[in-house]
Coordinates of C-alpha atoms in Angstrom, one line a residue:
M1 CA 25.1 -21.4 -24.8
S2 CA 23.6 -24.2 -22.8
A3 CA 21.5 -27.0 -24.4
A4 CA 18.5 -25.6 -22.5
A5 CA 19.0 -22.2 -24.0
Q6 CA 19.1 -23.6 -27.5
T7 CA 15.8 -25.5 -27.1
T8 CA 13.1 -24.1 -29.4
H9 CA 9.5 -24.0 -28.4
A10 CA 6.3 -24.5 -30.3
P11 CA 4.3 -21.3 -30.8
G12 CA 2.5 -20.4 -27.6
A13 CA 4.6 -22.8 -25.6
G14 CA 7.6 -20.5 -24.9
P15 CA 8.9 -19.5 -21.6
G16 CA 5.9 -18.5 -19.3
A17 CA 3.3 -20.6 -21.2
D18 CA 1.4 -22.8 -18.8
D19 CA 1.0 -26.6 -19.0
D20 CA -2.2 -26.2 -21.0
H21 CA -0.3 -24.4 -23.8
H22 CA -2.3 -21.2 -23.5
P23 CA -0.6 -18.3 -25.2
V24 CA 1.3 -15.9 -23.0
P25 CA -0.6 -12.5 -22.9
E26 CA 1.1 -9.5 -24.4
P27 CA 2.9 -7.3 -21.8
G28 CA 1.1 -4.3 -20.6
P29 CA 2.2 -0.8 -21.5
T30 CA 5.5 0.2 -20.2
R31 CA 5.7 2.9 -17.6
D32 CA 8.1 5.8 -16.9
P33 CA 10.8 4.5 -14.5
R34 CA 10.2 7.6 -12.3
T35 CA 6.5 6.5 -12.0
L36 CA 7.5 3.0 -11.0
A37 CA 10.0 4.3 -8.5
A38 CA 7.4 6.6 -6.9
A39 CA 4.9 3.7 -6.8
G40 CA 7.6 1.5 -5.1
D41 CA 8.2 4.3 -2.5
L42 CA 4.5 4.5 -1.8
L43 CA 4.2 0.8 -1.3
R44 CA 7.2 0.8 1.1
A45 CA 5.4 3.6 3.0
L46 CA 2.4 1.3 3.4
A47 CA 4.5 -1.8 4.2
A48 CA 4.5 -1.6 8.1
P49 CA 1.7 -3.3 10.1
V50 CA 1.1 -0.1 12.2
R51 CA 0.8 2.0 9.1
I52 CA -1.7 -0.4 7.6
A53 CA -3.7 -0.2 10.8
I54 CA -3.5 3.6 10.7
V55 CA -4.8 3.7 7.1
L56 CA -7.7 1.3 8.1
Q57 CA -8.6 3.6 11.0
L58 CA -8.5 6.7 8.8
L59 CA -10.7 5.0 6.3
E60 CA -13.6 5.4 8.7
H61 CA -13.0 9.1 9.5
S62 CA -10.3 11.6 10.5
R63 CA -8.6 11.0 13.8
C64 CA -6.1 12.7 16.0
V65 CA -3.0 11.0 17.4
H66 CA -4.5 10.2 20.8
D67 CA -7.5 8.5 19.0
L68 CA -5.1 6.4 17.1
V69 CA -3.1 5.5 20.2
D70 CA -6.3 4.4 21.9
A71 CA -7.6 2.4 18.9
L72 CA -4.3 0.7 18.1
G73 CA -2.8 0.2 21.6
V74 CA 0.6 1.6 20.7
T75 CA 2.6 4.5 22.1
Q76 CA 2.1 8.1 21.0
P77 CA 5.7 8.5 19.8
L78 CA 5.3 5.3 17.6
I79 CA 2.0 6.6 16.1
S80 CA 3.6 10.0 15.4
Q81 CA 6.7 8.4 13.7
H82 CA 4.4 6.3 11.4
L83 CA 2.2 9.4 10.7
R84 CA 5.3 11.2 9.6
V85 CA 6.2 8.5 7.1
L86 CA 2.7 8.4 5.8
K87 CA 2.5 12.1 5.5
A88 CA 5.9 12.3 3.7
A89 CA 4.6 9.7 1.2
G90 CA 1.5 11.7 0.6
V91 CA -0.8 9.1 2.1
V92 CA -2.2 11.2 4.9
E93 CA -2.6 14.9 5.6
G94 CA -3.1 16.8 8.8
E95 CA -5.3 19.7 9.6
R96 CA -4.8 21.6 12.9
K97 CA -7.9 22.0 15.1
G98 CA -6.9 24.0 18.1
R99 CA -4.2 22.0 20.0
E100 CA -4.8 18.8 18.0
V101 CA -4.0 17.7 14.4
L102 CA -6.7 15.7 12.7
Y103 CA -5.2 13.3 10.2
S104 CA -7.1 12.0 7.2
L105 CA -6.4 10.0 4.0
V106 CA -5.4 12.1 1.0
D107 CA -7.6 9.9 -1.1
D108 CA -9.3 6.6 -1.2
H109 CA -7.1 5.0 -3.8
L110 CA -4.5 4.2 -1.2
A111 CA -7.0 2.8 1.2
H112 CA -8.2 0.4 -1.4
I113 CA -4.7 -1.0 -1.8
V114 CA -4.6 -1.7 2.0
V115 CA -8.1 -3.0 2.2
D116 CA -7.5 -5.3 -0.8
A117 CA -4.2 -6.6 0.7
V118 CA -5.8 -7.3 4.1
A119 CA -8.8 -9.0 2.4
H120 CA -6.5 -11.1 0.3
V121 CA -4.6 -12.3 3.4
E122 CA -7.9 -13.0 5.3
E123 CA -9.1 -15.2 2.3
D124 CA -6.1 -17.4 2.7
T125 CA -6.6 -18.0 6.5

């Protein structure tokens, strides 16, 4: 064992305590590993800039593919590919209206993740 590993710490000054010697908060409740894996999959599905832009567009109202192409300035195949990822992750759903499919968010929880992430980045710029 190294000398650093043998060092004892005063109460409240253990690993993770800050310079002001505030106590380290207790860890939160543990989660089922399957829940954490599913949350990781969901965050990966949201992790592409085009998919973030799609979620922001759908936050306003449902849109079809050509509306998203026009709004985002990317190709139809690229929008369709990203919508497939979002749909597989349970972020968006599609409803056929004649020849078009209107895409919408499954719920607002996911939109809040994206909006908060964008707002956080904008605060730092």
